């Protein structure tokens, strides 16, 4: 939702692309028409600039059937045009967070490929608007991050939810001991897994 206009917002769909409305849902316009994927995991509008948008591709809730993506995109003109900003192998982006005061600082929750192990999983951070990325949280080749949250009062306070998963032709691994919640109090420089009071052992998607 745009900061200064609640009737202007975008909707990302699992396999049907990205839609924009300027009149609170009476009419919708399809965006993201010429990109290589129509699977949207998340779309976020910068709190400091309603023309600045980020889209993470790849269905964020995969089960038996799933549409994957090819990383993240940025628009600086309200969705009129898009620039691919990398992270292709994350496959499924569950959440994007944009710093409320510095739009160059962006966090991406990368789920990774569903059908096998890969390294492009975890929390990725850019401090230069997507020109370069740093993986600030990595757990294993089978465990990605599927969601994140930022404290609206303190953008340095972050939470990241990890999910151990793998889709096989004969079964679906939908959880494991590596699933869990991590917290950062320094804007992602360090993320520490939370344990006190939380269930132990195998965990699923949280």
XYZ file of N, CA, C and O in Angstrom:
824
model
N 0.843 -1.183 0.000
C 0.000 0.000 0.000
C 0.893 1.253 0.000
O 1.869 1.325 0.743
N 0.542 2.217 -0.845
C 1.303 3.459 -0.887
C 1.163 4.224 0.425
O 0.091 4.244 1.042
N 2.216 4.891 0.835
C 2.239 5.559 2.132
C 1.184 6.646 2.248
O 0.514 6.776 3.272
N 0.995 7.433 1.191
C 0.120 8.597 1.267
C -1.220 8.403 0.556
O -2.004 9.344 0.461
N -1.478 7.196 0.067
C -2.706 6.962 -0.686
C -3.134 5.514 -0.481
O -2.634 4.602 -1.133
N -4.076 5.289 0.425
C -4.507 3.927 0.758
C -5.268 3.260 -0.369
O -5.481 2.039 -0.340
N -5.689 4.012 -1.376
C -6.393 3.413 -2.510
C -5.441 2.893 -3.576
O -5.874 2.287 -4.560
N -4.134 3.130 -3.401
C -3.108 2.686 -4.338
C -2.333 1.542 -3.698
O -1.676 1.713 -2.682
N -2.464 0.353 -4.302
C -1.711 -0.776 -3.765
C -1.488 -1.829 -4.838
O -2.080 -1.794 -5.916
N -0.621 -2.780 -4.514
C -0.236 -3.857 -5.423
C -0.571 -5.199 -4.781
O -0.519 -5.350 -3.560
N -0.894 -6.177 -5.601
C -1.187 -7.533 -5.143
C -0.316 -8.502 -5.930
O -0.318 -8.494 -7.166
N 0.419 -9.336 -5.221
C 1.206 -10.377 -5.855
C 0.497 -11.711 -5.743
O -0.046 -12.048 -4.692
N 0.483 -12.474 -6.819
C -0.207 -13.765 -6.843
C 0.792 -14.902 -7.010
O 1.895 -14.713 -7.522
N 0.380 -16.094 -6.615
C 1.278 -17.251 -6.647
C 1.672 -17.626 -8.067
O 2.784 -18.111 -8.296
N 0.785 -17.431 -9.027
C 1.103 -17.802 -10.392
C 0.507 -16.880 -11.434
O 0.646 -17.126 -12.632
N -0.168 -15.819 -11.001
C -0.875 -14.943 -11.926
C -0.305 -13.562 -12.082
O -0.959 -12.680 -12.629
N 0.902 -13.355 -11.590
C 1.559 -12.080 -11.796
C 1.279 -11.040 -10.732
O 0.831 -11.356 -9.622
N 1.520 -9.786 -11.085
C 1.418 -8.647 -10.179
C 0.337 -7.693 -10.686
O 0.308 -7.353 -11.866
N -0.539 -7.287 -9.783
C -1.618 -6.378 -10.147
C -1.501 -5.094 -9.341
O -1.092 -5.096 -8.180
N -1.937 -3.973 -9.981
C -1.912 -2.658 -9.340
C -3.297 -2.036 -9.442
O -3.958 -2.117 -10.479
N -3.751 -1.444 -8.351
C -4.987 -0.673 -8.368
C -4.713 0.733 -7.864
O -3.903 0.924 -6.944
N -5.357 1.703 -8.479
C -5.243 3.091 -8.036
C -6.559 3.609 -7.461
O -6.640 4.765 -7.061
N -7.589 2.749 -7.427
C -8.906 3.171 -6.946
C -9.504 2.170 -5.964
O -10.691 1.883 -5.990
N -8.631 1.654 -5.113
C -9.046 0.798 -4.000
C -9.719 -0.487 -4.471
O -10.667 -0.974 -3.863
N -9.253 -1.027 -5.576
C -9.712 -2.332 -6.012
C -10.861 -2.353 -6.989
O -11.332 -3.433 -7.360
N -11.331 -1.193 -7.413
C -12.404 -1.175 -8.423
C -11.868 -1.671 -9.763
O -12.521 -2.454 -10.457
N -10.669 -1.225 -10.113
C -10.003 -1.676 -11.334
C -8.586 -2.115 -10.998
O -7.963 -1.578 -10.080
N -8.098 -3.089 -11.772
C -6.727 -3.562 -11.613
C -6.000 -3.530 -12.949
O -6.595 -3.787 -13.998
N -4.732 -3.232 -12.884
C -3.870 -3.246 -14.057
C -2.773 -4.280 -13.833
O -2.121 -4.298 -12.786
N -2.589 -5.172 -14.822
C -1.509 -6.135 -14.725
C -0.175 -5.447 -14.978
O -0.011 -4.722 -15.957
N 0.761 -5.678 -14.068
C 2.129 -5.229 -14.245
C 3.028 -6.458 -14.342
O 2.547 -7.589 -14.341
N 4.322 -6.206 -14.467
C 5.253 -7.343 -14.513
C 4.946 -8.224 -15.717
O 4.945 -9.447 -15.646
N 4.670 -7.592 -16.860
C 4.182 -8.305 -18.026
C 5.281 -8.928 -18.875
O 5.046 -9.932 -19.557
N 6.460 -8.365 -18.898
C 7.512 -8.848 -19.787
C 8.632 -9.585 -19.051
O 9.612 -9.987 -19.675
N 8.484 -9.776 -17.739
C 9.505 -10.487 -16.984
C 9.368 -11.997 -17.212
O 8.367 -12.472 -17.741
N 10.361 -12.755 -16.760
C 10.419 -14.170 -17.095
C 9.597 -15.064 -16.173
O 9.558 -16.273 -16.374
N 8.939 -14.495 -15.173
C 8.118 -15.309 -14.277
C 6.865 -14.538 -13.887
O 6.855 -13.306 -13.856
N 5.805 -15.274 -13.610
C 4.565 -14.668 -13.118
C 4.288 -15.076 -11.680
O 3.220 -14.763 -11.141
N 5.213 -15.783 -11.057
C 5.046 -16.229 -9.670
C 5.611 -15.178 -8.729
O 6.799 -14.878 -8.768
N 4.760 -14.641 -7.884
C 5.162 -13.561 -6.976
C 5.108 -14.064 -5.537
O 4.072 -14.571 -5.073
N 6.227 -13.920 -4.826
C 6.260 -14.301 -3.422
C 5.944 -13.144 -2.499
O 5.294 -13.318 -1.471
N 6.387 -11.941 -2.867
C 6.112 -10.773 -2.032
C 6.308 -9.512 -2.859
O 7.113 -9.482 -3.803
N 5.565 -8.478 -2.523
C 5.744 -7.150 -3.116
C 5.692 -6.134 -1.993
O 4.824 -6.214 -1.115
N 6.644 -5.204 -1.991
C 6.723 -4.210 -0.929
C 6.954 -2.828 -1.529
O 7.712 -2.665 -2.480
N 6.284 -1.841 -0.937
C 6.442 -0.446 -1.308
C 7.338 0.223 -0.272
O 7.146 0.045 0.935
N 8.301 0.984 -0.721
C 9.192 1.660 0.207
C 8.410 2.632 1.084
O 7.624 3.439 0.575
N 8.605 2.592 2.399
C 7.913 3.535 3.287
C 8.270 4.992 3.020
O 7.489 5.888 3.344
N 9.436 5.222 2.419
C 9.878 6.599 2.204
C 9.649 7.090 0.779
O 9.860 8.268 0.498
N 9.200 6.197 -0.132
C 9.007 6.593 -1.525
C 8.018 5.628 -2.171
O 8.367 4.488 -2.468
N 6.792 6.086 -2.418
C 5.752 5.199 -2.938
C 5.991 4.776 -4.384
O 5.301 3.875 -4.881
N 6.940 5.390 -5.077
C 7.290 4.956 -6.430
C 8.342 3.865 -6.445
O 8.610 3.271 -7.491
N 8.929 3.603 -5.295
C 9.984 2.598 -5.195
C 9.390 1.293 -4.676
O 8.906 1.229 -3.544
N 9.420 0.260 -5.513
C 8.865 -1.041 -5.162
C 9.911 -2.132 -5.333
O 10.800 -2.040 -6.177
N 9.752 -3.175 -4.527
C 10.539 -4.391 -4.673
C 9.584 -5.572 -4.797
O 8.575 -5.644 -4.086
N 9.916 -6.490 -5.693
C 9.151 -7.720 -5.862
C 10.092 -8.906 -5.706
O 11.170 -8.937 -6.311
N 9.679 -9.859 -4.880
C 10.381 -11.133 -4.769
C 9.582 -12.193 -5.494
O 8.371 -12.310 -5.283
N 10.223 -12.943 -6.359
C 9.498 -13.887 -7.190
C 9.566 -15.296 -6.608
O 10.426 -15.626 -5.796
N 8.627 -16.131 -7.066
C 8.528 -17.501 -6.590
C 7.452 -17.645 -5.540
O 7.411 -16.886 -4.567
N 6.565 -18.591 -5.758
C 5.471 -18.818 -4.811
C 6.031 -19.085 -3.425
O 6.941 -19.890 -3.241
N 5.476 -18.413 -2.425
C 6.061 -18.461 -1.083
C 5.493 -19.569 -0.212
O 6.002 -19.800 0.879
N 4.454 -20.250 -0.668
C 3.835 -21.319 0.129
C 3.769 -22.611 -0.674
O 2.694 -23.098 -0.990
N 4.913 -23.181 -1.021
C 4.902 -24.356 -1.900
C 4.458 -25.626 -1.191
O 4.851 -25.892 -0.062
N 3.651 -26.382 -1.893
C 3.272 -27.720 -1.410
C 3.487 -28.713 -2.549
O 4.574 -28.836 -3.069
N 2.433 -29.393 -2.972
C 2.615 -30.407 -4.014
C 2.906 -29.802 -5.379
O 3.657 -30.366 -6.166
N 2.266 -28.701 -5.703
C 2.566 -27.984 -6.941
C 3.050 -26.588 -6.572
O 2.591 -26.007 -5.594
N 3.958 -26.060 -7.370
C 4.569 -24.792 -6.998
C 5.135 -24.118 -8.244
O 5.600 -24.776 -9.170
N 5.072 -22.801 -8.257
C 5.693 -22.008 -9.318
C 6.887 -21.275 -8.715
O 6.767 -20.624 -7.686
N 8.037 -21.415 -9.346
C 9.240 -20.792 -8.809
C 9.590 -19.520 -9.582
O 9.049 -19.262 -10.655
N 10.496 -18.748 -9.011
C 10.852 -17.473 -9.601
C 12.324 -17.388 -9.932
O 13.054 -18.384 -9.895
N 12.773 -16.172 -10.214
C 14.169 -15.965 -10.600
C 14.781 -14.775 -9.872
O 15.549 -14.008 -10.440
N 14.431 -14.606 -8.614
C 15.085 -13.584 -7.814
C 14.212 -12.376 -7.520
O 12.990 -12.490 -7.391
N 14.838 -11.214 -7.426
C 14.142 -10.000 -6.999
C 14.248 -8.918 -8.072
O 15.200 -8.865 -8.850
N 13.233 -8.040 -8.092
C 13.143 -6.943 -9.049
C 12.848 -5.652 -8.298
O 12.193 -5.654 -7.252
N 13.305 -4.535 -8.896
C 13.070 -3.212 -8.318
C 12.447 -2.300 -9.375
O 12.806 -2.346 -10.553
N 11.489 -1.500 -8.936
C 10.909 -0.475 -9.796
C 11.057 0.874 -9.113
O 10.832 0.996 -7.902
N 11.420 1.881 -9.890
C 11.555 3.236 -9.358
C 10.488 4.172 -9.899
O 10.527 5.368 -9.622
N 9.541 3.612 -10.651
C 8.490 4.438 -11.241
C 7.096 3.858 -10.989
O 6.234 3.891 -11.852
N 6.905 3.338 -9.789
C 5.587 2.840 -9.413
C 5.151 1.602 -10.156
O 3.949 1.348 -10.283
N 6.076 0.821 -10.655
C 5.751 -0.405 -11.356
C 5.692 -0.277 -12.856
O 5.382 -1.250 -13.549
N 5.999 0.898 -13.384
C 5.980 1.074 -14.826
C 7.068 0.283 -15.530
O 6.875 -0.201 -16.654
N 8.219 0.136 -14.882
C 9.317 -0.648 -15.428
C 10.046 -1.324 -14.273
O 9.998 -0.854 -13.125
N 10.721 -2.428 -14.603
C 11.358 -3.234 -13.571
C 12.791 -3.559 -13.964
O 13.095 -3.776 -15.135
N 13.649 -3.621 -12.942
C 15.042 -4.002 -13.130
C 15.328 -5.227 -12.278
O 15.033 -5.235 -11.076
N 15.885 -6.253 -12.902
C 16.246 -7.452 -12.159
C 17.468 -7.166 -11.300
O 18.475 -6.654 -11.786
N 17.382 -7.516 -10.001
C 18.427 -7.167 -9.052
C 19.125 -8.384 -8.463
O 19.757 -8.296 -7.411
N 19.022 -9.523 -9.149
C 19.796 -10.684 -8.720
C 19.052 -11.671 -7.843
O 17.824 -11.694 -7.796
N 19.829 -12.500 -7.140
C 19.340 -13.559 -6.248
C 18.482 -14.579 -6.995
O 17.498 -15.090 -6.467
N 18.889 -14.903 -8.233
C 18.098 -15.804 -9.065
C 17.835 -17.145 -8.394
O 16.747 -17.708 -8.509
N 18.846 -17.706 -7.739
C 18.736 -19.070 -7.224
C 17.983 -19.162 -5.904
O 17.829 -20.259 -5.372
N 17.497 -18.041 -5.371
C 16.652 -18.145 -4.181
C 15.340 -18.847 -4.489
O 14.708 -19.410 -3.607
N 14.889 -18.786 -5.725
C 13.728 -19.525 -6.237
C 12.385 -19.097 -5.629
O 11.407 -18.906 -6.330
N 12.334 -19.015 -4.284
C 11.081 -18.684 -3.597
C 11.377 -17.616 -2.544
O 12.018 -17.895 -1.534
N 10.918 -16.398 -2.794
C 11.139 -15.284 -1.862
C 9.894 -15.107 -1.002
O 8.823 -14.778 -1.511
N 10.039 -15.336 0.294
C 8.894 -15.265 1.183
C 8.595 -13.865 1.695
O 7.442 -13.552 2.012
N 9.610 -13.008 1.799
C 9.381 -11.674 2.346
C 10.513 -10.743 1.936
O 11.665 -11.157 1.817
N 10.146 -9.486 1.729
C 11.109 -8.408 1.519
C 10.834 -7.327 2.563
O 9.677 -6.975 2.806
N 11.886 -6.821 3.177
C 11.767 -5.714 4.127
C 12.599 -4.546 3.614
O 13.744 -4.728 3.200
N 12.011 -3.358 3.643
C 12.701 -2.143 3.215
C 12.854 -1.223 4.425
O 11.883 -0.965 5.142
N 14.049 -0.752 4.643
C 14.308 0.143 5.777
C 13.412 1.384 5.645
O 13.303 1.969 4.563
N 12.760 1.803 6.723
C 11.807 2.908 6.623
C 12.437 4.265 6.327
O 11.747 5.163 5.831
N 13.715 4.419 6.614
C 14.370 5.711 6.411
C 15.425 5.680 5.302
O 15.663 6.694 4.650
N 16.039 4.548 5.094
C 17.075 4.405 4.071
C 16.627 3.345 3.068
O 16.796 2.150 3.305
N 16.064 3.737 1.926
C 15.536 2.762 0.977
C 16.601 1.916 0.298
O 16.261 0.947 -0.394
N 17.871 2.255 0.499
C 18.945 1.433 -0.059
C 19.180 0.163 0.750
O 19.853 -0.759 0.273
N 18.638 0.123 1.950
C 18.794 -1.048 2.816
C 17.560 -1.928 2.668
O 16.448 -1.522 3.014
N 17.764 -3.122 2.140
C 16.672 -4.047 1.859
C 17.084 -5.444 2.315
O 18.241 -5.849 2.138
N 16.125 -6.165 2.878
C 16.351 -7.542 3.318
C 15.448 -8.469 2.513
O 14.291 -8.148 2.248
N 15.974 -9.634 2.147
C 15.221 -10.612 1.375
C 15.290 -11.955 2.082
O 16.379 -12.424 2.447
N 14.118 -12.568 2.285
C 14.043 -13.918 2.834
C 14.030 -14.908 1.686
O 13.050 -15.003 0.952
N 15.137 -15.627 1.525
C 15.274 -16.565 0.422
C 14.999 -17.990 0.855
O 15.682 -18.528 1.737
N 13.995 -18.611 0.229
C 13.648 -19.977 0.595
C 14.525 -21.022 -0.047
O 14.716 -22.103 0.498
N 15.054 -20.735 -1.236
C 15.872 -21.702 -1.937
C 15.053 -22.660 -2.781
O 13.826 -22.684 -2.722
N 15.739 -23.455 -3.580
C 15.079 -24.411 -4.462
C 14.360 -25.495 -3.686
O 14.874 -26.015 -2.695
N 13.180 -25.853 -4.157
C 12.359 -26.830 -3.442
C 12.801 -28.260 -3.702
O 12.659 -29.121 -2.843
N 13.358 -28.536 -4.882
C 13.594 -29.914 -5.311
C 15.003 -30.415 -5.015
O 15.396 -31.477 -5.493
N 15.761 -29.701 -4.238
C 17.094 -30.165 -3.891
C 17.859 -29.117 -3.118
O 17.398 -27.988 -2.940
N 19.026 -29.503 -2.668
C 19.850 -28.603 -1.860
C 20.455 -27.506 -2.724
O 20.838 -27.735 -3.869
N 20.517 -26.300 -2.188
C 21.284 -25.229 -2.822
C 21.684 -24.198 -1.775
O 21.110 -24.147 -0.684
N 22.666 -23.399 -2.125
C 23.266 -22.470 -1.164
C 22.528 -21.140 -1.076
O 22.731 -20.383 -0.126
N 21.686 -20.812 -2.059
C 21.040 -19.501 -2.080
C 19.796 -19.500 -1.193
O 18.661 -19.332 -1.658
N 20.037 -19.678 0.074
C 18.968 -19.693 1.080
C 19.387 -18.829 2.253
O 20.580 -18.706 2.544
N 18.398 -18.261 2.940
C 18.705 -17.498 4.133
C 18.232 -16.064 4.022
O 17.320 -15.744 3.266
N 18.867 -15.184 4.775
C 18.557 -13.759 4.754
C 19.654 -13.040 3.984
O 20.841 -13.168 4.297
N 19.237 -12.285 2.973
C 20.159 -11.494 2.162
C 19.899 -10.009 2.428
O 18.752 -9.575 2.506
N 20.982 -9.250 2.532
C 20.869 -7.814 2.807
C 21.673 -7.038 1.774
O 22.781 -7.421 1.414
N 21.061 -5.952 1.299
C 21.797 -4.985 0.493
C 21.760 -3.641 1.202
O 20.765 -3.281 1.834
N 22.844 -2.915 1.092
C 22.924 -1.565 1.648
C 23.173 -0.534 0.558
O 23.399 0.638 0.863
N 23.110 -0.992 -0.706
C 23.330 -0.093 -1.830
C 22.242 -0.247 -2.896
O 22.503 -0.125 -4.088
N 21.035 -0.517 -2.456
C 19.905 -0.580 -3.367
C 19.875 -1.788 -4.273
O 19.193 -1.772 -5.299
N 20.604 -2.840 -3.913
C 20.568 -4.069 -4.685
C 21.753 -4.275 -5.606
O 21.810 -5.294 -6.305
N 22.706 -3.341 -5.638
C 23.893 -3.534 -6.471
C 24.726 -4.710 -5.975
O 25.297 -5.464 -6.768
N 24.801 -4.871 -4.653
C 25.504 -6.006 -4.061
C 24.666 -6.579 -2.932
O 23.863 -5.866 -2.305
N 24.846 -7.874 -2.674
C 24.095 -8.570 -1.632
C 25.054 -9.297 -0.697
O 26.072 -9.825 -1.127
N 24.669 -9.335 0.569
C 25.403 -10.077 1.591
C 24.448 -11.064 2.245
O 23.329 -10.694 2.631
N 24.875 -12.310 2.339
C 24.052 -13.315 3.015
C 24.364 -13.237 4.507
O 25.411 -13.689 4.958
N 23.436 -12.670 5.278
C 23.690 -12.422 6.697
C 23.168 -13.537 7.588
O 23.496 -13.573 8.772
N 22.351 -14.428 7.039
C 21.927 -15.610 7.790
C 21.887 -16.793 6.840
O 21.202 -16.753 5.811
N 22.635 -17.823 7.175
C 22.644 -19.067 6.404
C 22.672 -20.226 7.387
O 23.461 -20.219 8.339
N 21.811 -21.220 7.155
C 21.722 -22.352 8.069
C 22.250 -23.625 7.420
O 23.145 -24.274 7.944
N 21.707 -23.998 6.264
C 22.174 -25.189 5.565
C 21.610 -25.190 4.154
O 20.699 -24.415 3.837
N 22.092 -26.108 3.289
C 21.567 -26.172 1.917
C 20.122 -26.645 1.821
O 19.547 -26.587 0.736
N 19.537 -27.111 2.913
C 18.149 -27.575 2.890
C 17.215 -26.690 3.714
O 16.034 -27.000 3.842
N 17.737 -25.609 4.274
C 16.920 -24.767 5.148
C 16.985 -23.323 4.687
O 18.053 -22.698 4.711
N 15.844 -22.805 4.259
C 15.756 -21.422 3.831
C 14.993 -20.581 4.827
O 14.494 -21.081 5.848
N 14.885 -19.305 4.534
C 14.095 -18.379 5.356
C 12.840 -18.023 4.574
O 12.911 -17.604 3.420
N 11.677 -18.225 5.198
C 10.403 -18.078 4.501
C 9.630 -16.824 4.905
O 8.659 -16.455 4.247
N 10.054 -16.161 5.978
C 9.359 -14.942 6.387
C 10.269 -14.129 7.289
O 11.175 -14.681 7.931
N 10.020 -12.824 7.317
C 10.753 -11.924 8.190
C 9.812 -10.845 8.700
O 8.754 -10.615 8.124
N 10.228 -10.190 9.772
C 9.474 -9.062 10.304
C 10.454 -8.041 10.864
O 11.527 -8.403 11.357
N 10.048 -6.781 10.771
C 10.854 -5.675 11.297
C 10.011 -4.895 12.293
O 8.850 -4.586 12.023
N 10.585 -4.590 13.435
C 9.880 -3.796 14.432
C 9.645 -2.393 13.865
O 10.601 -1.713 13.484
N 8.391 -1.933 13.773
C 8.138 -0.608 13.196
C 8.716 0.537 14.015
O 8.902 1.644 13.492
N 9.054 0.279 15.264
C 9.655 1.322 16.101
C 11.167 1.313 16.049
O 11.806 2.296 16.433
N 11.730 0.177 15.598
C 13.187 0.025 15.590
C 13.582 -0.857 14.412
O 13.506 -2.081 14.494
N 14.019 -0.272 13.286
C 14.346 -1.080 12.106
C 15.555 -1.981 12.280
O 15.816 -2.823 11.417
N 16.284 -1.838 13.371
C 17.402 -2.740 13.645
C 16.955 -4.051 14.280
O 17.742 -4.995 14.357
N 15.700 -4.093 14.729
C 15.173 -5.295 15.376
C 14.422 -6.122 14.334
O 13.357 -5.724 13.850
N 15.009 -7.262 13.977
C 14.472 -8.114 12.919
C 14.232 -9.524 13.448
O 14.945 -10.006 14.341
N 13.248 -10.188 12.862
C 12.993 -11.602 13.128
C 12.963 -12.348 11.791
O 12.411 -11.841 10.806
N 13.555 -13.530 11.767
C 13.598 -14.344 10.554
C 13.164 -15.765 10.888
O 13.621 -16.343 11.884
N 12.282 -16.310 10.046
C 11.753 -17.653 10.275
C 12.346 -18.619 9.255
O 12.145 -18.471 8.047
N 13.076 -19.602 9.743
C 13.709 -20.602 8.892
C 12.820 -21.839 8.781
O 12.113 -22.205 9.731
N 12.864 -22.478 7.602
C 12.037 -23.650 7.328
C 12.883 -24.682 6.590
O 13.374 -24.418 5.492
N 13.047 -25.836 7.218
C 13.765 -26.945 6.586
C 12.787 -27.734 5.731
O 11.802 -28.270 6.229
N 13.070 -27.843 4.428
C 12.107 -28.479 3.538
C 12.808 -29.006 2.296
O 13.839 -28.510 1.870
N 12.214 -30.046 1.717
C 12.667 -30.569 0.432
C 11.530 -31.361 -0.193
O 10.903 -32.187 0.459
N 11.262 -31.088 -1.460
C 10.243 -31.835 -2.204
C 10.919 -32.963 -2.959
O 11.911 -32.753 -3.662
N 10.400 -34.177 -2.800
C 10.921 -35.334 -3.509
C 9.808 -35.925 -4.360
O 8.637 -35.627 -4.157
N 10.170 -36.790 -5.306
C 9.133 -37.405 -6.140
C 8.239 -38.329 -5.337
O 7.087 -38.556 -5.719
N 8.723 -38.839 -4.225
C 7.942 -39.791 -3.435
C 7.482 -39.241 -2.088
O 6.686 -39.881 -1.405
N 7.948 -38.062 -1.720
C 7.573 -37.538 -0.402
C 7.875 -36.051 -0.335
O 8.440 -35.463 -1.259
N 7.529 -35.450 0.791
C 7.774 -34.024 1.028
C 8.320 -33.855 2.427
O 7.659 -34.219 3.402
N 9.541 -33.358 2.524
C 10.131 -33.028 3.818
C 9.637 -31.649 4.207
O 10.062 -30.649 3.629
N 8.731 -31.591 5.168
C 8.110 -30.332 5.549
C 8.453 -29.897 6.943
O 7.582 -29.480 7.713
N 9.697 -29.981 7.300
C 10.123 -29.557 8.626
C 11.369 -30.309 9.042
O 11.803 -31.264 8.385
N 11.962 -29.889 10.153
C 13.166 -30.526 10.647
C 13.757 -29.756 11.807
O 13.255 -28.690 12.190
N 14.833 -30.257 12.381
C 15.435 -29.589 13.545
C 16.069 -28.242 13.217
O 16.344 -27.465 14.138
N 16.303 -27.956 11.933
C 16.910 -26.677 11.572
C 15.892 -25.554 11.422
O 16.276 -24.395 11.288
N 14.599 -25.881 11.423
C 13.573 -24.833 11.406
C 13.615 -24.060 12.718
O 13.871 -24.640 13.780
N 13.321 -22.764 12.654
C 13.331 -21.980 13.878
C 13.245 -20.491 13.607
O 13.099 -20.053 12.460
N 13.325 -19.711 14.648
C 13.224 -18.255 14.569
C 14.521 -17.630 15.071
O 15.020 -17.994 16.139
N 15.049 -16.705 14.286
C 16.252 -15.977 14.683
C 15.934 -14.494 14.826
O 15.019 -13.973 14.185
N 16.697 -13.834 15.660
C 16.478 -12.413 15.934
C 17.781 -11.639 15.779
O 18.859 -12.128 16.120
N 17.644 -10.425 15.240
C 18.778 -9.510 15.162
C 18.405 -8.203 15.835
O 17.290 -7.705 15.671
N 19.324 -7.652 16.575
C 19.122 -6.339 17.202
C 20.046 -5.286 16.602
O 20.085 -4.149 17.077
N 20.778 -5.658 15.556
C 21.744 -4.746 14.957
C 21.581 -4.655 13.440
O 22.559 -4.510 12.712
N 20.357 -4.758 12.964
C 20.092 -4.580 11.550
C 20.598 -5.690 10.664
O 20.830 -5.477 9.474
N 20.760 -6.884 11.241
C 21.175 -8.031 10.454
C 22.647 -8.356 10.516
O 23.082 -9.339 9.905
N 23.445 -7.570 11.213
C 24.867 -7.899 11.350
C 25.036 -9.252 12.025
O 25.908 -10.044 11.651
N 24.213 -9.512 13.040
C 24.196 -10.814 13.698
C 22.746 -11.245 13.886
O 21.888 -10.421 14.216
N 22.494 -12.529 13.646
C 21.181 -13.110 13.898
C 21.378 -14.332 14.783
O 22.193 -15.209 14.484
N 20.629 -14.384 15.866
C 20.778 -15.438 16.866
C 19.475 -16.219 16.949
O 18.393 -15.628 17.063
N 19.585 -17.533 16.897
C 18.387 -18.367 16.985
C 17.805 -18.310 18.392
O 18.526 -18.425 19.392
N 16.490 -18.143 18.469
C 15.795 -18.083 19.747
C 15.426 -19.489 20.196
O 14.998 -20.317 19.386
N 15.579 -19.756 21.478
C 15.297 -21.094 22.002
C 14.482 -21.058 23.289
O 13.643 -21.932 23.508
N 14.702 -20.084 24.130
C 14.084 -20.073 25.453
C 12.559 -20.004 25.352
O 11.992 -19.028 24.857
N 11.888 -21.062 25.798
C 10.436 -21.094 25.800
C 9.806 -21.621 24.538
O 8.581 -21.828 24.493
N 10.583 -21.844 23.471
C 10.045 -22.370 22.227
C 10.157 -23.889 22.206
O 11.028 -24.473 22.851
N 9.288 -24.573 21.448
C 9.362 -26.043 21.377
C 10.706 -26.507 20.833
O 11.309 -25.859 19.980
N 11.164 -27.650 21.313
C 12.418 -28.226 20.864
C 12.153 -29.333 19.847
O 11.040 -29.825 19.717
N 13.202 -29.702 19.115
C 13.085 -30.807 18.177
C 12.628 -30.356 16.808
O 12.882 -29.233 16.372
N 11.936 -31.253 16.104
C 11.497 -31.005 14.737
C 10.427 -29.905 14.713
O 9.472 -29.953 15.498
N 10.611 -28.930 13.827
C 9.639 -27.843 13.683
C 9.312 -27.669 12.205
O 10.120 -27.979 11.340
N 8.120 -27.173 11.945
C 7.691 -26.934 10.572
C 7.756 -25.472 10.222
O 8.572 -24.719 10.761
N 6.868 -25.045 9.335
C 6.835 -23.658 8.900
C 6.097 -22.822 9.937
O 4.983 -23.158 10.338
N 6.713 -21.713 10.348
C 6.130 -20.883 11.405
C 5.783 -19.513 10.854
O 6.447 -19.029 9.945
